[in-house]
Amino acid sequence: MTLAEMIAQARTALETAITTRQQEQDALMALRSDENLTEEAVAARVATRDAADAEVTRRQQALADLEAEQAREDELAALQARTTPAATRAPAYDQVHRVGQDERTYRPDQDRRGAMFERDVAAAFLGDYEAQSRLQRHMQEERTERGDQLQRAAGTGAFAGLVVPQYLTDMYAPAAAARRPFADACRNHDLPPQGMTVNLSRITTSTAVDNQSAENAAVTEQDIDDTLHTVNVQTAAGQQTLSRQAIERGAGVEAVVMDDLFRRYHTNLDGKLLNQAATGLTNVATTVAYTDGTPTAAELYPKVIEALAGVEAAMLDMASGDNIAVMHSRRWYWMQNAMGSTWPLITQPGVIAQTLGANYATAYGRGVRGVLPNGTPVIVDNNIATNLGAGTNEDEIYLVDRQECHLWEDPDAPMYIRAEQTKAASLGVLLVVYGYYAYTHNRYAHSRKIAGTGLVTPTFTGV
């Protein structure tokens, strides 16, 4: 290893030591701002900072020794050149390595305001390798010309105008959304390509069969009749206008906005399936009242069984048996908090008799969260209202046959429009998200909901 290489290593080691020392100083300052700090903690952090400081001094001295040795070698080489006999002929011009001076990467006469440097900083952040190379060359030039200044133990706070903040755009935090747990559990169909209504035939008057009163007597006859069940196709849409500056000079702004619009679209659709006037599940379900001033999960469970009995009574032979319970997350966790010493008299497949159901530990919006004691799957959906009832603090639990909750969606929904001409005069870009859908829970009037004062804001007391 040459002396020059040793000096380069020593400089790198010194830079590392300086960085470590600054980190320790920053940690010490952060600790001192803590209201709960102790003298022992401060003393320990000071000792760590002082050790890092000592390491800087040691590395600085080692570099100084090597540079002094290099200076002496250069001095001897120059002396030897002066004492070389005159008869020794100098090499030809094109046979010797000569040292010149290149132009600086960023020159004041070409970039007086530093715009080129600022553009390269931004481009390097976005992955421009040429910009990164120019910045690295610039730092090497700075080390060569002002190395003694760059090696001082100054922290980033000393260069507020030069230390560029980094924004982790890939880790942005989207606005939380309730999304569409119930919609995903419904029986899904492709929306027909044309029309703004979906029409279904419901047999409302059936035929009849009875015993013949006597031989050759007329047999029972009843004319079959149907009723048209019309489901409206609805349009869900949202928009956002962005400036061209935000799109063209921001990092991922358009993608972030579109993602949020899609999340609102799905949340709106799911909320309408549950809460829309006249057709939402809360408005078509038959109520099973649970009125109790001191509600408990053990008292609630029989109401669940009553509601399921009502579902099957309405469906008869058309029941699929694919029943689900849909509830708010606060109700699901409240049921989990209950403790007890009794259990159902009739066991159910896949459910331990001594428990009030089972929790599958599935994340929100990822499907079935668990099962009730009789094996009914639970869908947790926070689009369920929690401001119901006289006290505006109740939620509801819905019991339905999943196969009779129909949802028609456009296969391409949600779709979006990106319109630049509309807002061109103000340098705006209009983003619109929209989609068509239709739904019904009432092909058979079967759904049930548990509602009443027993479903007020839960208190987690273990009952």
Short mmCIF file of C-alpha atoms in Angstrom, two decimals:
data_model
loop_
_atom_site.label_atom_id
_atom_site.label_comp_id
_atom_site.label_asym_id
_atom_site.label_seq_id
_atom_site.Cartn_x
_atom_site.Cartn_y
_atom_site.Cartn_z
CA MET A 1 0.00 0.00 0.00
CA THR A 2 1.36 3.40 -1.01
CA LEU A 3 1.57 6.39 1.32
CA ALA A 4 -1.11 8.16 -0.74
CA GLU A 5 -3.49 5.22 -0.27
CA MET A 6 -2.81 5.22 3.46
CA ILE A 7 -3.64 8.94 3.60
CA ALA A 8 -6.89 8.34 1.72
CA GLN A 9 -7.85 5.61 4.20
CA ALA A 10 -6.98 7.88 7.11
CA ARG A 11 -9.20 10.64 5.71
CA THR A 12 -12.11 8.22 5.33
CA ALA A 13 -11.63 6.98 8.90
CA LEU A 14 -11.57 10.58 10.15
CA GLU A 15 -14.79 11.44 8.29
CA THR A 16 -16.46 8.38 9.82
CA ALA A 17 -15.27 9.34 13.30
CA ILE A 18 -16.57 12.90 12.82
CA THR A 19 -19.97 11.60 11.72
CA THR A 20 -20.15 9.26 14.72
CA ARG A 21 -19.20 12.05 17.10
CA GLN A 22 -21.90 14.32 15.66
CA GLN A 23 -24.49 11.56 16.04
CA GLU A 24 -23.52 11.14 19.68
CA GLN A 25 -23.78 14.90 20.23
CA ASP A 26 -27.23 14.96 18.61
CA ALA A 27 -28.35 12.05 20.81
CA LEU A 28 -27.09 13.91 23.89
CA MET A 29 -29.04 17.04 22.95
CA ALA A 30 -32.17 14.97 22.35
CA LEU A 31 -31.77 13.31 25.75
CA ARG A 32 -31.41 16.65 27.51
CA SER A 33 -34.77 17.73 26.09
CA ASP A 34 -36.46 14.73 27.72
CA GLU A 35 -38.47 15.75 30.78
CA ASN A 36 -37.83 12.37 32.46
CA LEU A 37 -34.07 12.28 32.06
CA THR A 38 -31.81 11.20 34.92
CA GLU A 39 -28.30 12.29 35.80
CA GLU A 40 -27.04 8.74 35.21
CA ALA A 41 -28.46 8.68 31.67
CA VAL A 42 -26.92 12.07 30.86
CA ALA A 43 -23.55 11.02 32.31
CA ALA A 44 -23.56 7.82 30.25
CA ARG A 45 -24.40 9.71 27.07
CA VAL A 46 -21.71 12.36 27.78
CA ALA A 47 -19.15 9.59 28.27
CA THR A 48 -20.11 8.07 24.92
CA ARG A 49 -19.85 11.48 23.24
CA ASP A 50 -16.43 12.11 24.81
CA ALA A 51 -15.20 8.72 23.63
CA ALA A 52 -16.29 9.59 20.10
CA ASP A 53 -14.56 12.96 20.47
CA ALA A 54 -11.34 11.25 21.52
CA GLU A 55 -11.59 8.98 18.48
CA VAL A 56 -11.82 12.06 16.24
CA THR A 57 -8.67 13.49 17.85
CA ARG A 58 -6.82 10.19 17.39
CA ARG A 59 -7.82 9.89 13.74
CA GLN A 60 -6.93 13.53 13.16
CA GLN A 61 -3.47 13.04 14.60
CA ALA A 62 -2.93 9.87 12.54
CA LEU A 63 -3.85 11.74 9.36
CA ALA A 64 -1.60 14.65 10.29
CA ASP A 65 1.34 12.27 10.81
CA LEU A 66 0.81 10.63 7.42
CA GLU A 67 0.45 13.99 5.68
CA ALA A 68 3.63 15.23 7.34
CA GLU A 69 5.41 12.11 6.15
CA GLN A 70 4.09 12.68 2.63
CA ALA A 71 5.24 16.28 2.73
CA ARG A 72 8.73 15.14 3.70
CA GLU A 73 8.80 12.63 0.87
CA ASP A 74 7.75 15.32 -1.59
CA GLU A 75 10.45 17.63 -0.25
CA LEU A 76 13.12 14.97 -0.68
CA ALA A 77 11.90 14.20 -4.19
CA ALA A 78 12.16 17.88 -5.12
CA LEU A 79 15.64 18.07 -3.61
CA GLN A 80 16.71 15.03 -5.56
CA ALA A 81 15.43 16.59 -8.78
CA ARG A 82 17.53 19.72 -8.18
CA THR A 83 20.69 17.68 -7.60
CA THR A 84 20.28 15.52 -10.75
CA PRO A 85 23.34 16.00 -13.06
CA ALA A 86 22.72 18.44 -15.90
CA ALA A 87 23.77 15.84 -18.41
CA THR A 88 20.64 13.86 -17.64
CA ARG A 89 18.25 14.57 -20.44
CA ALA A 90 14.61 15.35 -19.63
CA PRO A 91 11.94 13.06 -21.11
CA ALA A 92 10.14 14.11 -24.24
CA TYR A 93 6.92 16.13 -23.84
CA ASP A 94 4.67 13.24 -24.81
CA GLN A 95 6.45 10.76 -22.53
CA VAL A 96 5.67 12.29 -19.16
CA HIS A 97 2.49 12.53 -17.07
CA ARG A 98 1.55 16.16 -16.50
CA VAL A 99 -0.90 17.58 -13.95
CA GLY A 100 -3.28 20.27 -15.10
CA GLN A 101 -6.52 21.77 -13.79
CA ASP A 102 -10.07 20.90 -14.94
CA GLU A 103 -12.99 23.29 -14.75
CA ARG A 104 -15.18 22.99 -11.66
CA THR A 105 -18.47 21.08 -12.08
CA TYR A 106 -20.49 24.05 -10.82
CA ARG A 107 -18.89 27.40 -11.71
CA PRO A 108 -20.05 30.76 -10.36
CA ASP A 109 -19.59 32.42 -13.75
CA GLN A 110 -21.96 29.89 -15.36
CA ASP A 111 -24.43 29.30 -12.52
CA ARG A 112 -24.39 32.39 -10.29
CA ARG A 113 -27.58 31.45 -8.38
CA GLY A 114 -26.81 27.74 -8.02
CA ALA A 115 -29.77 26.62 -10.12
CA MET A 116 -27.78 23.83 -11.78
CA PHE A 117 -26.76 22.47 -8.37
CA GLU A 118 -30.36 22.58 -7.10
CA ARG A 119 -31.69 20.80 -10.20
CA ASP A 120 -29.08 18.07 -9.82
CA VAL A 121 -29.98 17.61 -6.15
CA ALA A 122 -33.65 17.12 -7.09
CA ALA A 123 -32.81 14.88 -10.07
CA ALA A 124 -30.44 12.75 -7.98
CA PHE A 125 -33.23 12.21 -5.45
CA LEU A 126 -35.43 10.87 -8.27
CA GLY A 127 -32.71 8.45 -9.44
CA ASP A 128 -30.87 10.42 -12.17
CA TYR A 129 -27.46 8.71 -12.25
CA GLU A 130 -25.79 11.52 -14.24
CA ALA A 131 -26.92 14.07 -11.65
CA GLN A 132 -25.62 11.81 -8.86
CA SER A 133 -22.27 11.55 -10.67
CA ARG A 134 -21.97 15.35 -10.98
CA LEU A 135 -22.74 15.78 -7.28
CA GLN A 136 -20.13 13.16 -6.34
CA ARG A 137 -17.55 14.93 -8.56
CA HIS A 138 -18.48 18.23 -6.94
CA MET A 139 -17.90 16.78 -3.44
CA GLN A 140 -14.50 15.42 -4.52
CA GLU A 141 -13.57 18.88 -5.77
CA GLU A 142 -14.67 20.35 -2.45
CA ARG A 143 -12.55 17.85 -0.53
CA THR A 144 -9.54 18.71 -2.66
CA GLU A 145 -9.86 22.50 -2.35
CA ARG A 146 -11.48 22.84 1.10
CA GLY A 147 -10.73 19.55 2.78
CA ASP A 148 -9.59 21.22 5.98
CA GLN A 149 -12.96 22.94 6.31
CA LEU A 150 -15.05 19.90 5.44
CA GLN A 151 -13.21 17.80 8.06
CA ARG A 152 -14.19 20.05 10.93
CA ALA A 153 -16.60 18.52 13.42
CA ALA A 154 -19.60 20.54 12.20
CA GLY A 155 -23.05 18.98 12.23
CA THR A 156 -25.78 19.22 9.63
CA GLY A 157 -27.25 22.16 11.51
CA ALA A 158 -24.33 24.28 10.29
CA PHE A 159 -25.40 23.77 6.68
CA ALA A 160 -29.16 24.37 6.76
CA GLY A 161 -29.12 25.59 3.14
CA LEU A 162 -27.11 22.66 1.81
CA VAL A 163 -28.52 19.65 3.65
CA VAL A 164 -31.50 18.73 1.48
CA PRO A 165 -34.45 17.09 3.32
CA GLN A 166 -35.42 13.67 2.01
CA TYR A 167 -39.09 12.76 1.57
CA LEU A 168 -39.88 9.03 1.59
CA THR A 169 -42.67 9.26 -0.97
CA ASP A 170 -43.02 5.49 -1.16
CA MET A 171 -43.95 5.46 2.56
CA TYR A 172 -46.67 8.13 2.45
CA ALA A 173 -49.59 7.48 4.81
CA PRO A 174 -52.92 7.27 2.92
CA ALA A 175 -56.06 8.54 4.63
CA ALA A 176 -57.67 5.54 6.32
CA ALA A 177 -60.86 4.22 4.72
CA ALA A 178 -63.53 1.71 5.75
CA ARG A 179 -63.38 0.23 2.21
CA ARG A 180 -65.84 -2.55 1.25
CA PRO A 181 -65.88 -5.63 3.52
CA PHE A 182 -69.62 -6.27 3.09
CA ALA A 183 -69.60 -5.54 -0.66
CA ASP A 184 -66.85 -8.12 -1.11
CA ALA A 185 -68.97 -10.67 0.77
CA CYS A 186 -72.03 -10.12 -1.43
CA ARG A 187 -72.91 -12.29 -4.39
CA ASN A 188 -71.23 -10.43 -7.23
CA HIS A 189 -72.47 -10.17 -10.85
CA ASP A 190 -71.26 -8.31 -13.92
CA LEU A 191 -73.45 -5.31 -14.63
CA PRO A 192 -75.19 -5.62 -18.05
CA PRO A 193 -73.53 -3.36 -20.64
CA GLN A 194 -76.68 -1.29 -21.27
CA GLY A 195 -79.61 0.16 -19.37
CA MET A 196 -80.07 2.03 -16.12
CA THR A 197 -82.27 -0.57 -14.41
CA VAL A 198 -81.97 -4.26 -13.61
CA ASN A 199 -85.36 -6.05 -13.70
CA LEU A 200 -86.03 -9.32 -11.88
CA SER A 201 -89.17 -11.42 -11.89
CA ARG A 202 -90.41 -12.51 -8.45
CA ILE A 203 -93.13 -15.14 -8.17
CA THR A 204 -95.46 -13.59 -5.63
CA THR A 205 -98.48 -15.83 -6.21
CA SER A 206 -97.66 -19.51 -6.44
CA THR A 207 -99.58 -22.44 -7.80
CA ALA A 208 -101.51 -24.65 -5.37
CA VAL A 209 -101.77 -28.39 -4.73
CA ASP A 210 -104.33 -30.14 -2.50
CA ASN A 211 -105.97 -33.53 -2.18
CA GLN A 212 -108.70 -34.31 -4.70
CA SER A 213 -112.06 -34.26 -2.91
CA ALA A 214 -113.42 -37.23 -4.88
CA GLU A 215 -112.80 -39.19 -8.01
CA ASN A 216 -113.40 -37.14 -11.15
CA ALA A 217 -113.76 -33.99 -9.01
CA ALA A 218 -111.90 -30.87 -10.05
CA VAL A 219 -108.37 -30.62 -8.68
CA THR A 220 -107.02 -27.52 -7.00
CA GLU A 221 -105.89 -24.74 -9.29
CA GLN A 222 -104.34 -21.35 -8.53
CA ASP A 223 -102.95 -19.06 -11.19
CA ILE A 224 -99.28 -18.27 -10.82
CA ASP A 225 -98.34 -14.59 -10.92
CA ASP A 226 -95.14 -12.60 -10.66
CA THR A 227 -94.15 -9.08 -9.69
CA LEU A 228 -91.40 -7.12 -11.39
CA HIS A 229 -88.55 -6.29 -9.02
CA THR A 230 -86.71 -3.27 -10.43
CA VAL A 231 -83.23 -2.39 -9.25
CA ASN A 232 -81.82 0.99 -10.27
CA VAL A 233 -78.31 1.31 -11.69
CA GLN A 234 -76.50 4.00 -9.73
CA THR A 235 -73.47 6.11 -10.58
CA ALA A 236 -70.80 6.79 -7.96
CA ALA A 237 -68.26 9.49 -8.85
CA GLY A 238 -65.72 11.86 -7.34
CA GLN A 239 -63.31 14.43 -8.73
CA GLN A 240 -60.18 16.37 -7.87
CA THR A 241 -58.51 19.24 -9.70
CA LEU A 242 -54.71 19.39 -9.49
CA SER A 243 -52.41 22.13 -10.69
CA ARG A 244 -49.95 21.17 -13.40
CA GLN A 245 -47.21 22.34 -11.07
CA ALA A 246 -48.25 19.75 -8.49
CA ILE A 247 -48.24 16.96 -11.09
CA GLU A 248 -45.14 17.94 -13.06
CA ARG A 249 -42.94 19.13 -10.22
CA GLY A 250 -44.24 16.89 -7.43
CA ALA A 251 -43.22 13.31 -6.73
CA GLY A 252 -46.07 10.86 -7.34
CA VAL A 253 -48.79 13.43 -6.58
CA GLU A 254 -51.21 12.21 -9.25
CA ALA A 255 -50.86 8.56 -8.22
CA VAL A 256 -51.49 9.43 -4.56
CA VAL A 257 -54.64 11.41 -5.40
CA MET A 258 -55.99 8.67 -7.69
CA ASP A 259 -55.38 6.05 -5.00
CA ASP A 260 -57.35 8.12 -2.51
CA LEU A 261 -60.23 8.62 -4.97
CA PHE A 262 -60.41 4.85 -5.56
CA ARG A 263 -60.49 4.23 -1.81
CA ARG A 264 -63.36 6.73 -1.38
CA TYR A 265 -65.23 5.10 -4.29
CA HIS A 266 -65.19 1.67 -2.66
CA THR A 267 -66.07 3.09 0.76
CA ASN A 268 -69.05 4.96 -0.68
CA LEU A 269 -70.34 1.87 -2.50
CA ASP A 270 -70.15 -0.29 0.62
CA GLY A 271 -71.77 2.41 2.73
CA LYS A 272 -74.69 2.67 0.31
CA LEU A 273 -75.26 -1.12 0.43
CA LEU A 274 -75.64 -0.81 4.19
CA ASN A 275 -77.19 2.59 4.81
CA GLN A 276 -78.87 3.97 1.68
CA ALA A 277 -82.43 5.19 2.16
CA ALA A 278 -85.14 2.68 1.15
CA THR A 279 -82.78 0.04 -0.30
CA GLY A 280 -79.84 -0.18 2.13
CA LEU A 281 -79.64 -3.24 4.37
CA THR A 282 -80.62 -1.27 7.47
CA ASN A 283 -83.85 -0.20 5.75
CA VAL A 284 -84.96 -3.54 4.28
CA ALA A 285 -84.07 -5.83 7.20
CA THR A 286 -86.69 -6.93 9.72
CA THR A 287 -85.80 -5.81 13.24
CA VAL A 288 -85.07 -8.17 16.09
CA ALA A 289 -85.14 -5.90 19.13
CA TYR A 290 -82.52 -6.18 21.84
CA THR A 291 -83.48 -3.74 24.59
CA ASP A 292 -81.31 -3.85 27.68
CA GLY A 293 -79.87 -1.23 30.01
CA THR A 294 -77.00 -3.52 31.00
CA PRO A 295 -76.26 -5.53 27.84
CA THR A 296 -74.00 -8.57 27.84
CA ALA A 297 -72.61 -10.71 25.04
CA ALA A 298 -74.29 -13.79 26.56
CA GLU A 299 -77.68 -12.07 26.35
CA LEU A 300 -77.03 -10.86 22.82
CA TYR A 301 -76.28 -14.32 21.41
CA PRO A 302 -79.87 -15.65 21.66
CA LYS A 303 -80.94 -12.63 19.59
CA VAL A 304 -78.48 -13.73 16.91
CA ILE A 305 -80.09 -17.18 16.87
CA GLU A 306 -83.56 -15.58 16.70
CA ALA A 307 -82.50 -13.48 13.72
CA LEU A 308 -81.02 -16.49 11.91
CA ALA A 309 -84.22 -18.40 12.52
CA GLY A 310 -86.09 -15.54 10.86
CA VAL A 311 -83.75 -15.65 7.85
CA GLU A 312 -84.39 -19.35 7.30
CA ALA A 313 -88.15 -19.01 7.86
CA ALA A 314 -88.30 -16.40 5.10
CA MET A 315 -86.14 -18.38 2.67
CA LEU A 316 -87.49 -21.91 3.28
CA ASP A 317 -86.19 -24.22 0.53
CA MET A 318 -84.45 -21.30 -1.19
CA ALA A 319 -82.08 -20.88 1.77
CA SER A 320 -78.50 -21.55 0.74
CA GLY A 321 -77.34 -22.01 4.32
CA ASP A 322 -74.52 -19.55 3.52
CA ASN A 323 -75.52 -17.13 6.29
CA ILE A 324 -73.26 -14.34 7.54
CA ALA A 325 -73.33 -11.87 10.41
CA VAL A 326 -72.22 -8.32 9.59
CA MET A 327 -71.22 -6.07 12.49
CA HIS A 328 -69.08 -3.07 13.42
CA SER A 329 -65.57 -3.72 14.72
CA ARG A 330 -66.52 -2.30 18.13
CA ARG A 331 -69.27 -4.93 18.45
CA TRP A 332 -66.98 -7.77 17.32
CA TYR A 333 -64.36 -6.90 19.93
CA TRP A 334 -67.01 -6.41 22.60
CA MET A 335 -68.27 -9.95 21.99
CA GLN A 336 -64.70 -11.21 22.27
CA ASN A 337 -64.23 -9.54 25.65
CA ALA A 338 -67.01 -11.58 27.28
CA MET A 339 -66.12 -14.21 29.90
CA GLY A 340 -68.47 -16.91 31.14
CA SER A 341 -68.88 -20.34 32.73
CA THR A 342 -71.72 -21.63 30.53
CA TRP A 343 -71.85 -22.73 26.92
CA PRO A 344 -74.43 -23.83 24.34
CA LEU A 345 -76.19 -27.14 24.94
CA ILE A 346 -75.84 -28.12 21.28
CA THR A 347 -72.34 -28.28 19.91
CA GLN A 348 -71.51 -26.97 16.48
CA PRO A 349 -69.00 -28.30 13.91
CA GLY A 350 -65.61 -26.64 14.10
CA VAL A 351 -66.41 -24.58 17.24
CA ILE A 352 -65.25 -25.47 20.74
CA ALA A 353 -68.37 -25.75 22.93
CA GLN A 354 -66.94 -23.76 25.85
CA THR A 355 -66.31 -20.65 23.74
CA LEU A 356 -68.53 -17.89 22.38
CA GLY A 357 -67.35 -18.52 18.82
CA ALA A 358 -63.86 -18.26 17.36
CA ASN A 359 -61.63 -15.43 16.14
CA TYR A 360 -59.63 -16.14 12.98
CA ALA A 361 -57.34 -13.14 13.58
CA THR A 362 -57.93 -11.95 10.01
CA ALA A 363 -57.02 -8.33 9.23
CA TYR A 364 -59.79 -5.80 8.60
CA GLY A 365 -61.25 -6.04 5.11
CA ARG A 366 -59.60 -9.40 4.38
CA GLY A 367 -62.74 -11.56 4.60
CA VAL A 368 -64.28 -13.58 7.43
CA ARG A 369 -63.01 -12.45 10.84
CA GLY A 370 -64.28 -15.46 12.81
CA VAL A 371 -67.39 -17.48 13.62
CA LEU A 372 -70.17 -17.30 16.20
CA PRO A 373 -70.96 -20.29 18.48
CA ASN A 374 -73.30 -21.79 15.89
CA GLY A 375 -70.66 -21.47 13.13
CA THR A 376 -72.03 -18.35 11.43
CA PRO A 377 -69.16 -16.41 9.78
CA VAL A 378 -68.64 -12.80 10.86
CA ILE A 379 -67.87 -9.91 8.49
CA VAL A 380 -66.62 -6.78 10.25
CA ASP A 381 -67.51 -3.55 8.45
CA ASN A 382 -66.98 -0.06 9.87
CA ASN A 383 -69.36 1.52 7.38
CA ILE A 384 -72.10 0.39 9.77
CA ALA A 385 -73.52 3.48 11.48
CA THR A 386 -72.81 3.98 15.19
CA ASN A 387 -75.16 6.94 15.73
CA LEU A 388 -78.47 5.09 15.62
CA GLY A 389 -81.29 4.95 18.19
CA ALA A 390 -82.74 7.57 20.49
CA GLY A 391 -79.38 8.18 22.11
CA THR A 392 -77.57 8.31 18.73
CA ASN A 393 -75.03 5.83 20.08
CA GLU A 394 -76.25 2.46 18.82
CA ASP A 395 -75.00 0.19 16.03
CA GLU A 396 -76.72 -2.80 14.42
CA ILE A 397 -75.90 -6.42 13.60
CA TYR A 398 -77.16 -7.83 10.31
CA LEU A 399 -77.93 -11.50 9.61
CA VAL A 400 -78.38 -12.38 5.94
CA ASP A 401 -78.11 -15.18 3.42
CA ARG A 402 -74.96 -14.19 1.56
CA GLN A 403 -76.30 -15.61 -1.72
CA GLU A 404 -79.29 -13.26 -1.54
CA CYS A 405 -77.24 -10.08 -1.24
CA HIS A 406 -76.78 -9.30 -4.93
CA LEU A 407 -74.33 -6.72 -6.25
CA TRP A 408 -73.92 -5.87 -9.95
CA GLU A 409 -70.76 -3.97 -10.85
CA ASP A 410 -69.23 -2.84 -14.10
CA PRO A 411 -66.24 -5.17 -14.68
CA ASP A 412 -64.02 -2.14 -15.35
CA ALA A 413 -65.17 -0.08 -12.36
CA PRO A 414 -63.97 2.17 -11.02
CA MET A 415 -62.94 4.06 -14.16
CA TYR A 416 -61.30 7.46 -14.36
CA ILE A 417 -61.09 10.46 -16.64
CA ARG A 418 -58.01 12.69 -16.89
CA ALA A 419 -59.05 15.95 -18.53
CA GLU A 420 -56.41 18.60 -19.26
CA GLN A 421 -58.35 20.86 -21.64
CA THR A 422 -61.18 21.57 -19.18
CA LYS A 423 -58.94 23.46 -16.77
CA ALA A 424 -56.27 24.54 -19.26
CA ALA A 425 -56.86 28.24 -18.70
CA SER A 426 -55.82 27.87 -15.06
CA LEU A 427 -53.15 25.20 -15.66
CA GLY A 428 -55.29 22.61 -13.94
CA VAL A 429 -55.80 18.90 -14.58
CA LEU A 430 -59.18 17.40 -13.69
CA LEU A 431 -59.24 13.82 -12.36
CA VAL A 432 -62.61 12.07 -12.18
CA VAL A 433 -63.30 8.58 -10.82
CA TYR A 434 -66.68 6.95 -11.51
CA GLY A 435 -68.46 3.63 -11.78
CA TYR A 436 -71.90 2.05 -12.26
CA TYR A 437 -73.45 -0.45 -9.87
CA ALA A 438 -76.78 -1.89 -8.75
CA TYR A 439 -77.71 -4.00 -5.74
CA THR A 440 -80.59 -5.64 -3.92
CA HIS A 441 -80.94 -7.55 -0.64
CA ASN A 442 -84.65 -7.95 -1.19
CA ARG A 443 -85.18 -10.48 -3.94
CA TYR A 444 -86.50 -12.43 -0.98
CA ALA A 445 -87.48 -10.33 2.05
CA HIS A 446 -85.28 -12.37 4.37
CA SER A 447 -82.68 -10.15 6.08
CA ARG A 448 -82.75 -9.46 9.82
CA LYS A 449 -81.09 -6.84 11.99
CA ILE A 450 -80.55 -6.77 15.73
CA ALA A 451 -81.14 -3.25 17.02
CA GLY A 452 -81.98 -1.50 20.26
CA THR A 453 -80.49 -0.12 23.46
CA GLY A 454 -78.55 -3.33 23.99
CA LEU A 455 -76.24 -2.17 21.20
CA VAL A 456 -75.15 1.18 22.61
CA THR A 457 -71.48 2.11 22.73
CA PRO A 458 -69.87 -0.95 24.31
CA THR A 459 -67.99 -0.99 27.59
CA PHE A 460 -65.33 -3.66 27.90
CA THR A 461 -66.06 -5.18 31.29
CA GLY A 462 -65.69 -8.86 30.50
CA VAL A 463 -69.46 -9.59 30.27
#
